[in-house]
Amino acid sequence: MLVASLYAYAFVGEFMLIYPVYTLLFHDTGLSVAETSSLFVIWAVTGMVLEVPSGAWADTVSRRLLLVLGPLLAGLGFALWVAFPSYWAFALGFVLWGAEGALVSGSYEALAYEELERRGQAHRYAGVMGRATSLGLVADAAAIGLAAPVLAAGGYPAVGVATVVASVACACVALTLPEHRTPAAAGEGRYLTILREGVALARADRGVLNAVLLVAFVTAIWGALEEYIPYLALETGVAKTAVPLVVLVVWLGVTAGGLLGDAAQRLPARAYGLMLGLAAAAMVAGALAGHPAGFVLIALAFGAFQLAGVLADVRLQERITGPARATVTSLGGIGANVVTLGVYATYGAASPHASHGVLFALLTLPYLLIAVLVARRRPYTARP
């Protein structure tokens, strides 16, 4: 029941038809690239502000409750987008979506790990989360495939209705997730106590801190750049109606990366660093190709970055001890939001002066530094 519910939640939570077309909605509403980037900044700041408080809340009360509330908030935001398409409606929608991300981030991973651990199956975490992530990406692909005909048939309102229905369905799936935390365990973690304990663990344990930073940087950079894929596609000459297909190609690569999580969880540090370095090179080459074929390389790069993120999360979960698991996991989330904010701000500020291909290439370069730093540390392996 646990694994099935985790998979269902991951799938339905990503089956949002608005995902592959909302950048087009902004474009058709008349927003510039800089204005769109400012919306992404609002999204990132919201997540950054709420990430750790929501993680401590998840450790204090019910993680399942937060997994129910999150999709409902996001669904409300998406409804505002299509009902009142304007900059401020988009901004409010991103605030609600950012709140959803903060509520789910940390809660989902902590519930999954502790429920598996209670069953004596903590060793399955990498495989389960990798497959859950890939199922979410399959849902993305399905949404991409349906977005174009639904958009053609009913416009943005039809896409919005389908997305809101999916959000409500996701909240319903969350109700089926098992949660066996005892009242004593939940009660002893009064909010401020849990918050302090989680922060203290990250500060005191260098291994936890390194894992938090790795999660933040590895997942955030490509995750932020993904939002600009439609712009890069248009720049290379892809027709607007074919943009969802380009996004689909990229997400197929990401899906493949997630599925490799179980097999690659004992990847040595040098191999992990080499993977990041090669992925960065592929990303730069694909972005600068100036041709739709370059998205094949970008898809391969995104797949490698996705795999690296799964492995980073495994390392973090294995190192966390005590009742503040969601809080510590959320520290990785807030770090990711800080990095994401930097990418959005840089992209928006530089967009009038450089092409999308150049911006993709430049913002990918930090992965090379991360690759070197990781390869020089202790072997990157999962604990047996």
Coordinates of N, CA and C in Angstrom, one line a residue, residues 210-325:
N210 N 27.2 18.6 4.0 CA 27.6 18.4 2.7 C 26.5 17.8 1.8
A211 N 25.8 16.9 2.4 CA 24.7 16.2 1.6 C 23.6 17.2 1.3
V212 N 23.3 18.1 2.3 CA 22.3 19.2 2.1 C 22.7 20.1 0.9
L213 N 24.0 20.5 0.9 CA 24.5 21.4 -0.1 C 24.5 20.7 -1.5
L214 N 24.9 19.4 -1.5 CA 24.9 18.7 -2.8 C 23.5 18.6 -3.3
V215 N 22.5 18.3 -2.5 CA 21.1 18.3 -3.0 C 20.7 19.6 -3.5
A216 N 21.0 20.7 -2.8 CA 20.6 22.0 -3.3 C 21.2 22.4 -4.6
F217 N 22.5 22.2 -4.8 CA 23.1 22.7 -6.1 C 22.8 21.7 -7.2
V218 N 22.8 20.4 -7.0 CA 22.7 19.5 -8.1 C 21.2 19.6 -8.7
T219 N 20.3 19.7 -7.8 CA 18.9 19.7 -8.3 C 18.4 21.1 -8.8
A220 N 19.0 22.1 -8.3 CA 18.4 23.5 -8.5 C 18.7 24.0 -9.9
I221 N 20.0 23.9 -10.3 CA 20.4 24.6 -11.6 C 19.6 24.1 -12.8
W222 N 19.6 22.8 -13.0 CA 18.9 22.3 -14.2 C 17.4 22.4 -14.0
G223 N 16.9 22.3 -12.8 CA 15.5 22.5 -12.5 C 15.1 23.9 -12.9
A224 N 15.9 24.9 -12.6 CA 15.6 26.3 -13.0 C 15.6 26.5 -14.5
L225 N 16.7 25.9 -15.1 CA 16.8 26.1 -16.6 C 15.7 25.4 -17.3
E226 N 15.2 24.4 -16.8 CA 14.1 23.7 -17.5 C 12.9 24.6 -17.8
E227 N 12.7 25.6 -16.9 CA 11.6 26.5 -17.2 C 11.7 27.3 -18.5
Y228 N 13.0 27.4 -18.9 CA 13.2 28.2 -20.1 C 13.4 27.4 -21.4
I229 N 13.1 26.1 -21.3 CA 13.2 25.2 -22.5 C 12.3 25.7 -23.6
P230 N 11.1 26.1 -23.3 CA 10.3 26.6 -24.5 C 10.9 27.8 -25.2
Y231 N 11.5 28.7 -24.4 CA 12.2 29.9 -25.1 C 13.3 29.4 -26.0
L232 N 14.1 28.5 -25.5 CA 15.2 28.0 -26.2 C 14.7 27.2 -27.5
A233 N 13.6 26.5 -27.3 CA 13.0 25.8 -28.5 C 12.6 26.8 -29.6
L234 N 11.9 27.9 -29.2 CA 11.5 28.9 -30.1 C 12.7 29.5 -30.8
E235 N 13.7 29.8 -30.0 CA 14.9 30.4 -30.6 C 15.6 29.5 -31.7
T236 N 15.5 28.2 -31.5 CA 16.1 27.3 -32.5 C 15.2 27.1 -33.7
G237 N 14.0 27.7 -33.8 CA 13.2 27.6 -34.9 C 12.0 26.6 -34.8
V238 N 11.8 26.1 -33.6 CA 10.7 25.2 -33.4 C 9.4 25.9 -33.4
A239 N 8.4 25.4 -34.1 CA 7.1 26.1 -34.1 C 6.4 26.0 -32.7
K240 N 5.6 27.0 -32.4 CA 5.0 27.1 -31.1 C 4.2 25.8 -30.8
T241 N 3.5 25.3 -31.8 CA 2.7 24.1 -31.5 C 3.5 22.9 -31.3
A242 N 4.8 22.9 -31.7 CA 5.7 21.8 -31.5 C 6.5 21.9 -30.2
V243 N 6.4 23.0 -29.5 CA 7.2 23.1 -28.3 C 6.9 22.0 -27.3
P244 N 5.7 21.6 -27.0 CA 5.4 20.5 -26.1 C 6.2 19.2 -26.5
L245 N 6.4 19.0 -27.8 CA 7.1 17.8 -28.2 C 8.6 17.9 -27.8
V246 N 9.1 19.1 -27.9 CA 10.5 19.3 -27.5 C 10.7 19.1 -26.0
V247 N 9.7 19.6 -25.3 CA 9.7 19.4 -23.8 C 9.6 17.9 -23.5
L248 N 8.8 17.2 -24.3 CA 8.7 15.8 -24.1 C 10.0 15.0 -24.3
V249 N 10.7 15.4 -25.3 CA 12.0 14.8 -25.6 C 13.0 15.0 -24.3
V250 N 13.0 16.2 -23.8 CA 13.8 16.5 -22.7 C 13.4 15.6 -21.5
W251 N 12.1 15.5 -21.2 CA 11.6 14.8 -20.1 C 11.8 13.3 -20.2
L252 N 11.8 12.8 -21.4 CA 12.1 11.4 -21.6 C 13.5 11.1 -21.0
G253 N 14.5 12.0 -21.3 CA 15.8 11.8 -20.8 C 15.8 11.9 -19.2
V254 N 15.0 12.8 -18.7 CA 15.0 12.9 -17.2 C 14.4 11.7 -16.6
T255 N 13.3 11.1 -17.3 CA 12.7 9.9 -16.8 C 13.7 8.7 -16.7
A256 N 14.5 8.6 -17.8 CA 15.5 7.6 -17.8 C 16.5 7.7 -16.7
G257 N 16.9 8.9 -16.4 CA 17.8 9.2 -15.3 C 17.2 8.8 -13.9
G258 N 16.0 9.0 -13.7 CA 15.3 8.6 -12.5 C 15.2 7.1 -12.3
L259 N 15.0 6.4 -13.4 CA 14.9 5.0 -13.3 C 16.2 4.3 -13.0
L260 N 17.3 5.0 -13.2 CA 18.6 4.4 -12.9 C 19.1 4.5 -11.4
G261 N 18.2 5.2 -10.6 CA 18.6 5.5 -9.2 C 19.0 4.3 -8.4
D262 N 18.2 3.2 -8.5 CA 18.5 2.0 -7.7 C 19.8 1.3 -8.2
A263 N 20.1 1.2 -9.5 CA 21.3 0.6 -10.0 C 22.5 1.4 -9.7
A264 N 22.4 2.7 -9.6 CA 23.6 3.6 -9.5 C 23.8 4.1 -8.1
Q265 N 23.1 3.6 -7.1 CA 23.2 4.1 -5.7 C 24.6 3.9 -5.1
R266 N 25.4 3.0 -5.6 CA 26.7 2.8 -5.1 C 27.8 3.4 -6.0
L267 N 27.4 4.3 -6.8 CA 28.4 4.9 -7.8 C 29.5 5.6 -7.0
P268 N 30.8 5.3 -7.3 CA 31.9 5.9 -6.7 C 32.0 7.4 -6.9
A269 N 32.7 8.1 -6.0 CA 32.8 9.5 -6.1 C 33.3 10.0 -7.5
R270 N 34.4 9.4 -7.9 CA 35.0 9.8 -9.2 C 34.0 9.6 -10.4
A271 N 33.3 8.5 -10.3 CA 32.3 8.2 -11.4 C 31.2 9.2 -11.3
Y272 N 30.8 9.5 -10.1 CA 29.7 10.5 -9.9 C 30.1 11.9 -10.5
G273 N 31.4 12.3 -10.1 CA 31.9 13.6 -10.6 C 32.0 13.6 -12.2
L274 N 32.5 12.4 -12.7 CA 32.6 12.3 -14.2 C 31.3 12.4 -14.8
M275 N 30.3 11.8 -14.2 CA 28.9 11.9 -14.8 C 28.4 13.3 -14.9
L276 N 28.7 14.1 -13.8 CA 28.2 15.5 -13.8 C 29.0 16.3 -14.8
G277 N 30.3 16.0 -14.9 CA 31.1 16.8 -15.9 C 30.7 16.5 -17.3
L278 N 30.4 15.2 -17.7 CA 30.0 14.9 -19.0 C 28.6 15.5 -19.3
A279 N 27.8 15.4 -18.3 CA 26.4 16.0 -18.5 C 26.5 17.5 -18.7
A280 N 27.4 18.2 -18.0 CA 27.5 19.6 -18.2 C 28.0 19.9 -19.7
A281 N 29.0 19.1 -20.1 CA 29.5 19.3 -21.5 C 28.4 19.0 -22.5
A282 N 27.6 18.0 -22.3 CA 26.5 17.7 -23.2 C 25.5 18.9 -23.2
M283 N 25.2 19.4 -22.1 CA 24.3 20.5 -22.0 C 24.8 21.8 -22.7
V284 N 26.0 22.1 -22.6 CA 26.6 23.2 -23.2 C 26.5 23.0 -24.8
A285 N 26.9 21.9 -25.2 CA 26.9 21.6 -26.6 C 25.5 21.6 -27.2
G286 N 24.6 21.1 -26.5 CA 23.2 21.1 -27.0 C 22.6 22.5 -27.0
A287 N 22.9 23.3 -26.0 CA 22.3 24.6 -26.0 C 22.9 25.5 -27.0
L288 N 24.2 25.3 -27.4 CA 24.8 26.2 -28.4 C 24.7 25.7 -29.8
A289 N 24.1 24.5 -29.9 CA 23.9 23.9 -31.3 C 23.1 24.8 -32.2
G290 N 22.1 25.5 -31.6 CA 21.3 26.4 -32.5 C 20.4 25.6 -33.4
H291 N 20.1 24.3 -33.1 CA 19.3 23.4 -33.9 C 18.5 22.5 -33.0
P292 N 17.2 22.2 -33.4 CA 16.4 21.3 -32.6 C 17.1 20.0 -32.2
A293 N 18.0 19.5 -33.0 CA 18.7 18.3 -32.7 C 19.5 18.4 -31.4
G294 N 19.8 19.6 -31.0 CA 20.6 19.8 -29.8 C 19.8 19.4 -28.5
F295 N 18.5 19.3 -28.6 CA 17.7 18.9 -27.5 C 17.9 17.5 -27.1
V296 N 18.5 16.6 -28.0 CA 18.8 15.3 -27.6 C 19.9 15.3 -26.6
L297 N 20.9 16.1 -26.8 CA 22.0 16.3 -25.8 C 21.5 16.8 -24.5
I298 N 20.6 17.8 -24.6 CA 20.1 18.4 -23.4 C 19.3 17.4 -22.6
A299 N 18.6 16.5 -23.3 CA 17.8 15.5 -22.7 C 18.7 14.5 -21.9
L300 N 19.9 14.1 -22.6 CA 20.8 13.3 -21.9 C 21.4 13.9 -20.7
A301 N 21.7 15.2 -20.8 CA 22.3 16.0 -19.6 C 21.3 16.1 -18.5
F302 N 20.0 16.4 -18.8 CA 19.0 16.5 -17.8 C 18.8 15.1 -17.1
G303 N 18.9 14.0 -17.9 CA 18.8 12.7 -17.3 C 19.9 12.4 -16.3
A304 N 21.1 12.8 -16.6 CA 22.2 12.6 -15.7 C 22.1 13.5 -14.4
F305 N 21.6 14.7 -14.6 CA 21.4 15.6 -13.5 C 20.3 15.1 -12.6
Q306 N 19.2 14.5 -13.2 CA 18.2 13.9 -12.4 C 18.7 12.7 -11.5
L307 N 19.5 11.9 -12.2 CA 20.1 10.7 -11.5 C 21.0 11.3 -10.3
A308 N 21.8 12.3 -10.6 CA 22.6 12.8 -9.5 C 21.8 13.4 -8.4
G309 N 20.7 14.0 -8.7 CA 19.8 14.5 -7.6 C 19.2 13.3 -6.8
V310 N 18.8 12.2 -7.4 CA 18.3 11.1 -6.7 C 19.3 10.5 -5.7
L311 N 20.6 10.4 -6.2 CA 21.7 9.9 -5.4 C 22.0 10.8 -4.2
A312 N 21.9 12.1 -4.5 CA 22.2 13.1 -3.4 C 21.2 13.0 -2.3
D313 N 19.9 12.8 -2.7 CA 18.8 12.6 -1.7 C 19.0 11.4 -0.9
V314 N 19.4 10.3 -1.5 CA 19.7 9.0 -0.8 C 20.8 9.3 0.3
R315 N 21.8 9.9 -0.1 CA 22.9 10.2 0.8 C 22.4 11.0 2.0
L316 N 21.6 12.0 1.7 CA 21.1 12.8 2.8 C 20.2 12.1 3.7
Q317 N 19.3 11.3 3.2 CA 18.3 10.5 4.1 C 19.1 9.5 4.9
E318 N 20.1 8.9 4.4 CA 20.9 7.9 5.2 C 21.6 8.6 6.4
R319 N 21.9 9.8 6.3 CA 22.7 10.5 7.3 C 21.9 11.2 8.4
I320 N 20.6 11.4 8.1 CA 19.8 12.0 9.1 C 19.4 11.1 10.2
T321 N 19.5 11.6 11.4 CA 19.0 10.8 12.6 C 18.1 11.7 13.4
G322 N 17.2 11.1 14.2 CA 16.4 11.9 15.1 C 15.0 12.2 14.4
P323 N 14.2 12.9 15.1 CA 12.8 13.2 14.7 C 12.7 14.3 13.7
A324 N 13.8 15.0 13.3 CA 13.7 16.2 12.5 C 14.0 15.9 11.0
R325 N 13.6 14.7 10.5 CA 14.0 14.3 9.2 C 13.4 15.3 8.1

